[in-house]
Amino acid sequence: MNTSYQLDVDKIRRDFPTLKREVNSGASLVYLDNAATSLRPIQVMAQITRFYRDHNSNIHRGVHTLSVEATEMFENIRSKVGKFINAEDSREVIFTRGTTESINLVVNSWGRKFLKPNDEVIISELEHHSNIVPWQMLRDSIGIKLKYIPMLDNGHLDMDVAESMINSKTKIVSITAVSNALGTIIPIEKVISLAKKQGALVLVDCAQSVPHLKVDVQSLGADFMAFSAHKMLGPTGVGVLWGKFDILDSMDPFLGGGDMILTVNMDHSTWAEIPSKFEAGTPNIGGVIGFGAAIDYLNDIGMENIRAHEVDLTDYALQKMIDVPGITIFGPNLAKERGGVISFALENVHPHDIGQILDDNGVAVRAGHHCAQPVMNALGVPATVRASFYIYNTREDIDALVNGLSVTTDLFGVKS
Ligand code: PMP
């Protein structure tokens, strides 16, 4: 056991009532689908309930007590998120519905304003669909060129190609920090330095990094960063776009409506300052306030401890799973080169069958293309099974996964 970090998993597990669930008539739940969404601790649920019970109100526009309280609670979370990622100014934190909306905001508000036909946008073969499709839509609408840094067989990006692909025509590199499909940790600092040499902006999809690793936006040097609360103990329907102040300030609004305006006349309107300019309509107030409790929870544990725990679990899982007959584990060989994600296949067994049998045994994993079809195409498979870990997972959970896999291989007669 790696003892160089401090994380009281038994205590943590007591905060997650879902872990007490049984599924399929009596199997104890082993939750290994954290890359899709994490569980939520009682502290987050309690904070959401507290808001609706004691402070329920709309924000930014009321003078009555509840509205003032709700506004203060909501804005405090903006500062908390800013501190969590070390933003210079909390106005650089825009609340959205999630990573997907954050990326769409940049594509539409920055891309439509500043990109011209034939300008080059660089993404990678490892992206989640939410960092591919919005750029394709922009390409089809205004004629930009979209280029993909290819993936190598070992699940890493081909950095030699990246180096030649990022050139003076590149206007933005939009890239994931950690692949949701394979777990690969991307050398984001290197990508940023290549982009900066060419004067290009960088958007980092941090959906799989901010929940698991310490991220410091100032030392990273990117221009935009997107992530979702629901993958880091917070509620669904809340996300963040962080962007450098001057760049956000120069962009056009994304959605029009209430809260994002300064003045509205019959013939024209003017915009509010950031962050309001990008937060049209009533936001998910209760969700943002619950997200604050999630950040407190993660801060109490410490992101370094979270990362160390996940490396320990991933290392253990890689060692155990390699002995499963007929298994192929995709992505980097070493735990330190991955987030807590293991994508795999069993010879002659469809990933959905594996997922089903694991579920019969209480083990929740994801089987499918993980919203990353280009990765599946590069691997030459239609789908994989993905087990993904978080703070409440244990080595016993991985043993349960491996036991479920031996039930599967026995049933399908898979031999090594
Ligand atoms: N990017 C990555 C790397 C992801 O893992 C996900 C979620 N699976 C997303 C983007 C999209 O996040 P959301 O669905 O919360 O918008």
Short mmCIF file of C-alpha atoms and ligand atoms in Angstrom, two decimals:
data_model
loop_
_atom_site.label_atom_id
_atom_site.label_comp_id
_atom_site.label_asym_id
_atom_site.label_seq_id
_atom_site.Cartn_x
_atom_site.Cartn_y
_atom_site.Cartn_z
CA MET A 1 0.00 0.00 0.00
CA ASN A 2 1.25 3.46 -0.87
CA THR A 3 1.36 5.33 2.45
CA SER A 4 2.88 8.54 1.20
CA TYR A 5 -0.47 10.29 1.06
CA GLN A 6 -3.29 10.86 3.53
CA LEU A 7 -6.79 9.90 2.57
CA ASP A 8 -9.25 8.28 4.95
CA VAL A 9 -11.33 6.34 2.44
CA ASP A 10 -13.55 4.71 5.10
CA LYS A 11 -14.51 8.12 6.42
CA ILE A 12 -15.06 9.47 2.92
CA ARG A 13 -17.28 6.51 2.00
CA ARG A 14 -19.61 7.29 4.89
CA ASP A 15 -20.44 10.62 3.20
CA PHE A 16 -21.73 8.91 0.04
CA PRO A 17 -25.07 7.21 0.75
CA THR A 18 -25.26 5.86 -2.81
CA LEU A 19 -22.38 3.52 -1.93
CA LYS A 20 -24.74 1.72 0.45
CA ARG A 21 -27.01 0.78 -2.46
CA GLU A 22 -27.52 -2.77 -3.53
CA VAL A 23 -28.32 -3.55 -7.16
CA ASN A 24 -29.66 -6.65 -8.90
CA SER A 25 -31.15 -8.27 -5.80
CA GLY A 26 -28.40 -7.99 -3.32
CA ALA A 27 -25.10 -7.13 -5.01
CA SER A 28 -23.33 -4.26 -3.23
CA LEU A 29 -22.75 -1.35 -5.55
CA VAL A 30 -19.18 -0.85 -6.74
CA TYR A 31 -19.23 2.46 -8.55
CA LEU A 32 -16.57 2.67 -11.25
CA ASP A 33 -18.21 5.11 -13.65
CA ASN A 34 -16.69 8.29 -12.29
CA ALA A 35 -15.44 9.59 -15.63
CA ALA A 36 -19.10 9.85 -16.66
CA THR A 37 -20.21 11.43 -13.41
CA SER A 38 -19.13 11.22 -9.78
CA LEU A 39 -21.35 10.49 -6.81
CA ARG A 40 -22.33 13.33 -4.50
CA PRO A 41 -21.61 13.54 -0.76
CA ILE A 42 -24.25 14.41 1.82
CA GLN A 43 -22.57 17.80 2.35
CA VAL A 44 -23.39 18.83 -1.23
CA MET A 45 -26.98 17.58 -1.01
CA ALA A 46 -27.43 19.36 2.34
CA GLN A 47 -26.17 22.64 0.92
CA ILE A 48 -28.56 22.46 -2.03
CA THR A 49 -31.45 21.71 0.35
CA ARG A 50 -30.36 24.60 2.60
CA PHE A 51 -30.52 27.02 -0.32
CA TYR A 52 -34.01 25.96 -1.41
CA ARG A 53 -35.25 25.72 2.17
CA ASP A 54 -33.86 28.92 3.68
CA HIS A 55 -32.70 31.29 0.96
CA ASN A 56 -34.72 30.46 -2.15
CA SER A 57 -34.75 33.46 -4.43
CA ASN A 58 -33.63 34.70 -7.80
CA ILE A 59 -30.29 36.52 -7.85
CA HIS A 60 -28.87 39.87 -8.96
CA ARG A 61 -32.20 41.64 -9.27
CA GLY A 62 -34.02 41.68 -5.97
CA VAL A 63 -33.69 44.07 -3.07
CA HIS A 64 -35.37 41.79 -0.56
CA THR A 65 -33.42 39.83 2.03
CA LEU A 66 -33.63 36.42 0.42
CA SER A 67 -32.47 37.74 -2.93
CA VAL A 68 -29.53 39.55 -1.36
CA GLU A 69 -28.57 36.36 0.52
CA ALA A 70 -28.91 34.18 -2.57
CA THR A 71 -26.83 36.63 -4.64
CA GLU A 72 -24.10 36.67 -2.00
CA MET A 73 -24.06 32.87 -1.76
CA PHE A 74 -23.89 32.53 -5.54
CA GLU A 75 -21.14 35.12 -5.97
CA ASN A 76 -19.13 33.63 -3.11
CA ILE A 77 -18.95 30.40 -5.09
CA ARG A 78 -17.58 32.30 -8.06
CA SER A 79 -14.73 33.46 -5.82
CA LYS A 80 -14.31 29.96 -4.41
CA VAL A 81 -14.02 28.47 -7.92
CA GLY A 82 -11.59 31.24 -8.86
CA LYS A 83 -9.37 30.39 -5.87
CA PHE A 84 -9.64 26.65 -6.57
CA ILE A 85 -8.08 27.10 -10.02
CA ASN A 86 -5.99 30.14 -8.97
CA ALA A 87 -7.69 32.62 -11.30
CA GLU A 88 -6.34 36.15 -11.06
CA ASP A 89 -9.83 37.65 -10.97
CA SER A 90 -13.08 35.88 -10.07
CA ARG A 91 -14.85 37.71 -12.94
CA GLU A 92 -12.94 35.35 -15.21
CA VAL A 93 -15.16 32.51 -13.91
CA ILE A 94 -18.30 32.11 -16.04
CA PHE A 95 -20.97 29.67 -14.88
CA THR A 96 -22.39 27.49 -17.63
CA ARG A 97 -24.33 24.21 -17.77
CA GLY A 98 -21.16 22.16 -18.18
CA THR A 99 -18.02 21.61 -20.22
CA THR A 100 -20.07 21.20 -23.40
CA GLU A 101 -21.69 24.59 -23.04
CA SER A 102 -18.39 26.21 -22.04
CA ILE A 103 -16.73 25.00 -25.25
CA ASN A 104 -19.73 26.03 -27.35
CA LEU A 105 -19.51 29.47 -25.75
CA VAL A 106 -15.89 29.90 -26.88
CA VAL A 107 -16.58 28.52 -30.36
CA ASN A 108 -19.48 30.89 -30.91
CA SER A 109 -18.51 34.00 -28.97
CA TRP A 110 -14.80 33.99 -29.74
CA GLY A 111 -14.67 31.84 -32.89
CA ARG A 112 -17.42 33.58 -34.81
CA LYS A 113 -16.01 37.00 -34.00
CA PHE A 114 -12.31 36.45 -34.52
CA LEU A 115 -11.88 33.54 -36.97
CA LYS A 116 -11.83 33.97 -40.74
CA PRO A 117 -12.14 31.42 -43.57
CA ASN A 118 -9.01 29.22 -43.78
CA ASP A 119 -7.82 30.09 -40.27
CA GLU A 120 -6.65 26.89 -38.62
CA VAL A 121 -8.07 25.37 -35.47
CA ILE A 122 -6.20 22.42 -33.99
CA ILE A 123 -7.80 19.75 -31.85
CA SER A 124 -6.77 16.12 -31.36
CA GLU A 125 -7.95 12.64 -32.16
CA LEU A 126 -8.38 12.09 -28.41
CA GLU A 127 -11.11 14.68 -27.91
CA HIS A 128 -14.54 14.15 -26.44
CA HIS A 129 -17.28 14.90 -28.99
CA SER A 130 -17.99 18.15 -27.17
CA ASN A 131 -14.58 19.44 -28.28
CA ILE A 132 -15.04 18.22 -31.86
CA VAL A 133 -18.62 18.83 -32.95
CA PRO A 134 -18.87 22.57 -32.08
CA TRP A 135 -15.66 23.21 -34.10
CA GLN A 136 -17.01 21.15 -37.01
CA MET A 137 -20.21 23.21 -36.91
CA LEU A 138 -18.15 26.40 -37.01
CA ARG A 139 -16.04 25.00 -39.88
CA ASP A 140 -19.18 24.22 -41.87
CA SER A 141 -20.56 27.65 -41.15
CA ILE A 142 -17.56 29.96 -41.74
CA GLY A 143 -14.96 27.82 -43.52
CA ILE A 144 -12.17 27.46 -40.94
CA LYS A 145 -9.77 24.53 -41.29
CA LEU A 146 -9.97 21.92 -38.55
CA LYS A 147 -6.91 19.74 -37.97
CA TYR A 148 -6.42 16.82 -35.59
CA ILE A 149 -3.20 15.93 -33.78
CA PRO A 150 -3.15 12.13 -34.23
CA MET A 151 -3.04 9.54 -31.49
CA LEU A 152 -0.27 6.95 -31.32
CA ASP A 153 -0.98 3.26 -30.66
CA ASN A 154 0.00 3.71 -26.99
CA GLY A 155 -2.75 6.29 -26.44
CA HIS A 156 -0.41 9.29 -26.36
CA LEU A 157 -0.61 12.14 -28.82
CA ASP A 158 1.94 12.29 -31.61
CA MET A 159 3.81 15.36 -30.37
CA ASP A 160 6.12 15.43 -33.39
CA VAL A 161 3.10 15.96 -35.61
CA ALA A 162 1.74 18.50 -33.11
CA GLU A 163 4.96 20.43 -33.40
CA SER A 164 4.73 20.73 -37.18
CA MET A 165 0.94 21.14 -37.29
CA ILE A 166 0.85 24.14 -34.95
CA ASN A 167 2.10 26.97 -37.17
CA SER A 168 1.51 30.61 -38.01
CA LYS A 169 -1.93 29.80 -39.49
CA THR A 170 -3.06 28.32 -36.17
CA LYS A 171 -5.44 30.61 -34.32
CA ILE A 172 -6.50 28.32 -31.47
CA VAL A 173 -5.53 24.91 -30.12
CA SER A 174 -8.44 23.32 -28.28
CA ILE A 175 -7.35 20.23 -26.46
CA THR A 176 -8.23 17.92 -23.61
CA ALA A 177 -5.95 17.72 -20.56
CA VAL A 178 -6.88 14.09 -19.85
CA SER A 179 -8.62 11.74 -22.29
CA ASN A 180 -11.97 10.56 -20.96
CA ALA A 181 -11.80 7.48 -23.19
CA LEU A 182 -8.28 6.23 -22.36
CA GLY A 183 -7.15 8.28 -19.39
CA THR A 184 -4.05 9.59 -21.20
CA ILE A 185 -2.59 12.67 -19.55
CA ILE A 186 -1.73 15.10 -22.34
CA PRO A 187 1.49 17.17 -22.06
CA ILE A 188 -0.61 20.29 -21.98
CA GLU A 189 2.28 22.60 -20.99
CA LYS A 190 4.13 21.52 -24.11
CA VAL A 191 1.06 22.09 -26.32
CA ILE A 192 0.56 25.53 -24.77
CA SER A 193 4.17 26.50 -25.38
CA LEU A 194 3.95 25.38 -29.05
CA ALA A 195 0.74 27.42 -29.47
CA LYS A 196 2.13 30.48 -27.72
CA LYS A 197 5.21 30.50 -29.98
CA GLN A 198 2.79 30.95 -32.88
CA GLY A 199 0.61 33.52 -31.13
CA ALA A 200 -2.34 31.10 -30.99
CA LEU A 201 -4.84 30.85 -28.15
CA VAL A 202 -5.38 27.64 -26.17
CA LEU A 203 -8.57 26.19 -24.79
CA VAL A 204 -8.07 23.27 -22.40
CA ASP A 205 -10.92 20.83 -21.84
CA CYS A 206 -10.36 20.13 -18.16
CA ALA A 207 -13.46 17.97 -17.60
CA GLN A 208 -11.23 15.05 -16.60
CA SER A 209 -8.40 17.00 -14.98
CA VAL A 210 -9.83 19.60 -12.60
CA PRO A 211 -11.69 16.91 -10.57
CA HIS A 212 -8.53 14.84 -10.13
CA LEU A 213 -5.40 17.00 -10.35
CA LYS A 214 -4.33 20.37 -9.03
CA VAL A 215 -4.86 22.86 -11.86
CA ASP A 216 -3.44 26.38 -11.66
CA VAL A 217 -4.65 28.51 -14.54
CA GLN A 218 -2.04 31.21 -14.02
CA SER A 219 0.95 28.90 -14.15
CA LEU A 220 -0.58 26.84 -16.98
CA GLY A 221 -0.81 29.84 -19.29
CA ALA A 222 -3.85 28.72 -21.31
CA ASP A 223 -6.51 31.23 -22.41
CA PHE A 224 -9.67 29.25 -21.71
CA MET A 225 -10.47 26.27 -19.55
CA ALA A 226 -13.72 24.29 -19.34
CA PHE A 227 -14.96 21.84 -16.71
CA SER A 228 -18.13 20.39 -15.17
CA ALA A 229 -19.26 20.29 -11.54
CA HIS A 230 -20.89 16.87 -11.82
CA LYS A 231 -17.59 15.07 -12.32
CA MET A 232 -16.22 16.57 -9.08
CA LEU A 233 -18.92 15.80 -6.52
CA GLY A 234 -21.12 18.74 -7.54
CA PRO A 235 -24.56 18.74 -9.13
CA THR A 236 -25.38 18.16 -12.78
CA GLY A 237 -26.19 21.18 -14.94
CA VAL A 238 -23.34 23.37 -13.61
CA GLY A 239 -20.06 24.02 -15.36
CA VAL A 240 -17.35 26.59 -15.63
CA LEU A 241 -15.68 28.48 -18.40
CA TRP A 242 -12.58 30.23 -17.16
CA GLY A 243 -11.01 32.70 -19.57
CA LYS A 244 -8.43 35.47 -19.47
CA PHE A 245 -10.14 38.71 -18.60
CA ASP A 246 -9.21 40.72 -21.69
CA ILE A 247 -10.13 37.94 -24.06
CA LEU A 248 -13.53 37.37 -22.44
CA ASP A 249 -14.05 41.10 -22.42
CA SER A 250 -13.40 41.31 -26.17
CA MET A 251 -15.90 38.57 -27.05
CA ASP A 252 -19.53 38.90 -28.07
CA PRO A 253 -22.28 37.43 -25.89
CA PHE A 254 -23.27 33.80 -26.37
CA LEU A 255 -26.95 33.77 -25.40
CA GLY A 256 -29.15 36.85 -25.27
CA GLY A 257 -31.72 37.59 -22.60
CA GLY A 258 -32.06 38.79 -19.06
CA ASP A 259 -29.04 39.53 -16.85
CA MET A 260 -26.55 39.83 -19.73
CA ILE A 261 -27.58 43.34 -20.80
CA LEU A 262 -26.82 46.86 -19.68
CA THR A 263 -29.63 48.55 -21.64
CA VAL A 264 -32.35 47.30 -23.97
CA ASN A 265 -34.06 49.57 -26.48
CA MET A 266 -36.47 48.68 -29.22
CA ASP A 267 -33.74 48.94 -31.85
CA HIS A 268 -30.63 47.83 -30.00
CA SER A 269 -29.18 46.63 -26.71
CA THR A 270 -25.87 46.96 -24.92
CA TRP A 271 -24.09 44.30 -22.92
CA ALA A 272 -23.26 43.91 -19.27
CA GLU A 273 -19.66 43.47 -18.15
CA ILE A 274 -18.21 39.98 -17.73
CA PRO A 275 -19.16 37.61 -16.17
CA SER A 276 -22.83 38.70 -16.54
CA LYS A 277 -22.40 39.18 -20.30
CA PHE A 278 -22.13 35.39 -20.63
CA GLU A 279 -24.74 34.39 -18.06
CA ALA A 280 -28.08 35.10 -19.72
CA GLY A 281 -31.21 34.06 -17.86
CA THR A 282 -31.66 32.55 -14.42
CA PRO A 283 -28.70 30.26 -13.75
CA ASN A 284 -28.71 27.01 -11.79
CA ILE A 285 -28.47 28.93 -8.51
CA GLY A 286 -29.00 25.97 -6.19
CA GLY A 287 -26.58 23.91 -8.28
CA VAL A 288 -23.82 26.52 -8.15
CA ILE A 289 -24.25 26.81 -4.38
CA GLY A 290 -24.06 23.01 -4.08
CA PHE A 291 -20.92 23.10 -6.23
CA GLY A 292 -19.34 25.30 -3.58
CA ALA A 293 -19.79 22.53 -1.01
CA ALA A 294 -18.16 20.09 -3.46
CA ILE A 295 -15.11 22.33 -3.77
CA ASP A 296 -14.90 22.61 0.03
CA TYR A 297 -15.02 18.83 0.22
CA LEU A 298 -12.20 18.40 -2.33
CA ASN A 299 -10.12 21.13 -0.66
CA ASP A 300 -10.48 19.41 2.70
CA ILE A 301 -9.05 16.21 1.25
CA GLY A 302 -6.41 17.99 -0.83
CA MET A 303 -5.97 17.55 -4.58
CA GLU A 304 -2.47 16.09 -4.14
CA ASN A 305 -3.93 13.32 -1.95
CA ILE A 306 -6.70 12.68 -4.47
CA ARG A 307 -4.20 12.31 -7.28
CA ALA A 308 -1.95 10.03 -5.20
CA HIS A 309 -4.91 7.80 -4.27
CA GLU A 310 -5.94 7.50 -7.91
CA VAL A 311 -2.42 6.66 -9.05
CA ASP A 312 -2.32 3.96 -6.37
CA LEU A 313 -5.66 2.49 -7.49
CA THR A 314 -4.78 2.70 -11.18
CA ASP A 315 -1.44 1.04 -10.62
CA TYR A 316 -3.10 -1.75 -8.62
CA ALA A 317 -5.82 -2.18 -11.27
CA LEU A 318 -3.32 -2.34 -14.14
CA GLN A 319 -1.36 -5.06 -12.30
CA LYS A 320 -4.46 -7.11 -11.51
CA MET A 321 -6.25 -6.71 -14.81
CA ILE A 322 -3.30 -7.71 -16.97
CA ASP A 323 -3.81 -11.33 -15.80
CA VAL A 324 -7.43 -11.51 -17.03
CA PRO A 325 -7.54 -13.95 -19.98
CA GLY A 326 -8.04 -12.32 -23.38
CA ILE A 327 -7.82 -8.75 -22.08
CA THR A 328 -6.51 -5.77 -24.04
CA ILE A 329 -5.92 -2.65 -21.97
CA PHE A 330 -5.85 0.49 -24.08
CA GLY A 331 -3.81 3.61 -23.38
CA PRO A 332 -0.53 4.31 -21.59
CA ASN A 333 1.16 1.47 -19.66
CA LEU A 334 2.04 3.49 -16.58
CA ALA A 335 -0.43 4.71 -13.93
CA LYS A 336 1.40 8.04 -13.67
CA GLU A 337 0.71 8.71 -17.35
CA ARG A 338 -3.04 8.29 -16.83
CA GLY A 339 -5.93 9.73 -14.92
CA GLY A 340 -7.87 7.10 -12.96
CA VAL A 341 -9.35 5.60 -16.11
CA ILE A 342 -8.86 2.12 -17.59
CA SER A 343 -10.40 1.28 -20.93
CA PHE A 344 -10.27 -2.34 -22.03
CA ALA A 345 -11.74 -5.11 -24.17
CA LEU A 346 -12.00 -8.89 -23.83
CA GLU A 347 -11.38 -11.06 -26.85
CA ASN A 348 -14.61 -12.22 -28.50
CA VAL A 349 -16.88 -10.62 -25.87
CA HIS A 350 -18.86 -7.52 -26.76
CA PRO A 351 -18.21 -4.60 -24.36
CA HIS A 352 -21.95 -4.32 -23.66
CA ASP A 353 -22.03 -7.97 -22.52
CA ILE A 354 -19.11 -7.29 -20.20
CA GLY A 355 -20.89 -4.24 -18.81
CA GLN A 356 -24.05 -6.27 -18.28
CA ILE A 357 -22.33 -9.11 -16.45
CA LEU A 358 -20.38 -6.66 -14.29
CA ASP A 359 -23.65 -4.92 -13.44
CA ASP A 360 -25.18 -8.29 -12.48
CA ASN A 361 -22.30 -8.44 -9.99
CA GLY A 362 -22.88 -4.90 -8.72
CA VAL A 363 -19.99 -3.30 -10.63
CA ALA A 364 -20.99 -0.14 -12.50
CA VAL A 365 -18.74 0.60 -15.49
CA ARG A 366 -19.38 2.23 -18.82
CA ALA A 367 -19.44 0.30 -22.10
CA GLY A 368 -19.55 2.22 -25.36
CA HIS A 369 -17.64 4.77 -27.39
CA HIS A 370 -17.45 7.24 -24.46
CA CYS A 371 -18.39 10.15 -26.74
CA ALA A 372 -14.99 9.71 -28.39
CA GLN A 373 -15.67 7.87 -31.63
CA PRO A 374 -12.43 9.02 -33.31
CA VAL A 375 -10.51 7.26 -30.49
CA MET A 376 -12.48 4.06 -31.10
CA ASN A 377 -11.79 4.35 -34.84
CA ALA A 378 -8.08 4.80 -34.16
CA LEU A 379 -8.09 1.72 -31.93
CA GLY A 380 -10.11 -0.21 -34.52
CA VAL A 381 -12.85 -1.17 -32.04
CA PRO A 382 -16.52 -0.17 -31.91
CA ALA A 383 -16.48 0.31 -28.16
CA THR A 384 -14.55 -0.39 -24.98
CA VAL A 385 -15.38 -1.01 -21.34
CA ARG A 386 -14.21 1.79 -19.08
CA ALA A 387 -13.61 1.61 -15.34
CA SER A 388 -12.89 4.97 -13.71
CA PHE A 389 -11.97 5.77 -10.12
CA TYR A 390 -12.45 8.52 -7.57
CA ILE A 391 -11.83 9.35 -3.94
CA TYR A 392 -14.20 6.74 -2.47
CA ASN A 393 -12.92 3.78 -4.49
CA THR A 394 -10.78 1.10 -2.90
CA ARG A 395 -8.58 -1.80 -3.91
CA GLU A 396 -11.51 -4.04 -2.92
CA ASP A 397 -13.57 -2.32 -5.65
CA ILE A 398 -10.91 -3.29 -8.16
CA ASP A 399 -10.91 -6.86 -6.84
CA ALA A 400 -14.69 -6.89 -7.42
CA LEU A 401 -14.11 -5.69 -10.98
CA VAL A 402 -11.53 -8.40 -11.62
CA ASN A 403 -13.84 -11.05 -10.10
CA GLY A 404 -16.65 -9.85 -12.37
CA LEU A 405 -14.30 -10.15 -15.33
CA SER A 406 -13.42 -13.74 -14.43
CA VAL A 407 -17.16 -14.54 -14.26
CA THR A 408 -17.36 -13.08 -17.78
CA THR A 409 -14.39 -14.99 -19.17
CA ASP A 410 -15.69 -18.25 -17.62
CA LEU A 411 -19.12 -17.69 -19.14
CA PHE A 412 -17.74 -16.92 -22.59
CA GLY A 413 -14.98 -19.54 -22.40
CA VAL A 414 -12.22 -16.96 -22.98
CA LYS A 415 -8.76 -18.54 -22.65
CA SER A 416 -5.49 -16.66 -22.24
N1 PMP B 1 -14.86 16.65 -22.21
C1 PMP B 1 -14.47 15.56 -21.57
C2 PMP B 1 -13.01 15.17 -21.60
C3 PMP B 1 -15.41 14.79 -20.87
O1 PMP B 1 -15.01 13.70 -20.22
C4 PMP B 1 -16.75 15.20 -20.86
C5 PMP B 1 -17.80 14.39 -20.13
N2 PMP B 1 -17.75 13.02 -20.38
C6 PMP B 1 -17.10 16.36 -21.54
C7 PMP B 1 -16.14 17.06 -22.20
C8 PMP B 1 -18.51 16.86 -21.55
O2 PMP B 1 -18.91 17.23 -20.27
P1 PMP B 1 -20.43 17.60 -19.97
O3 PMP B 1 -21.24 16.45 -20.48
O4 PMP B 1 -20.46 17.71 -18.49
O5 PMP B 1 -20.72 18.87 -20.67
#
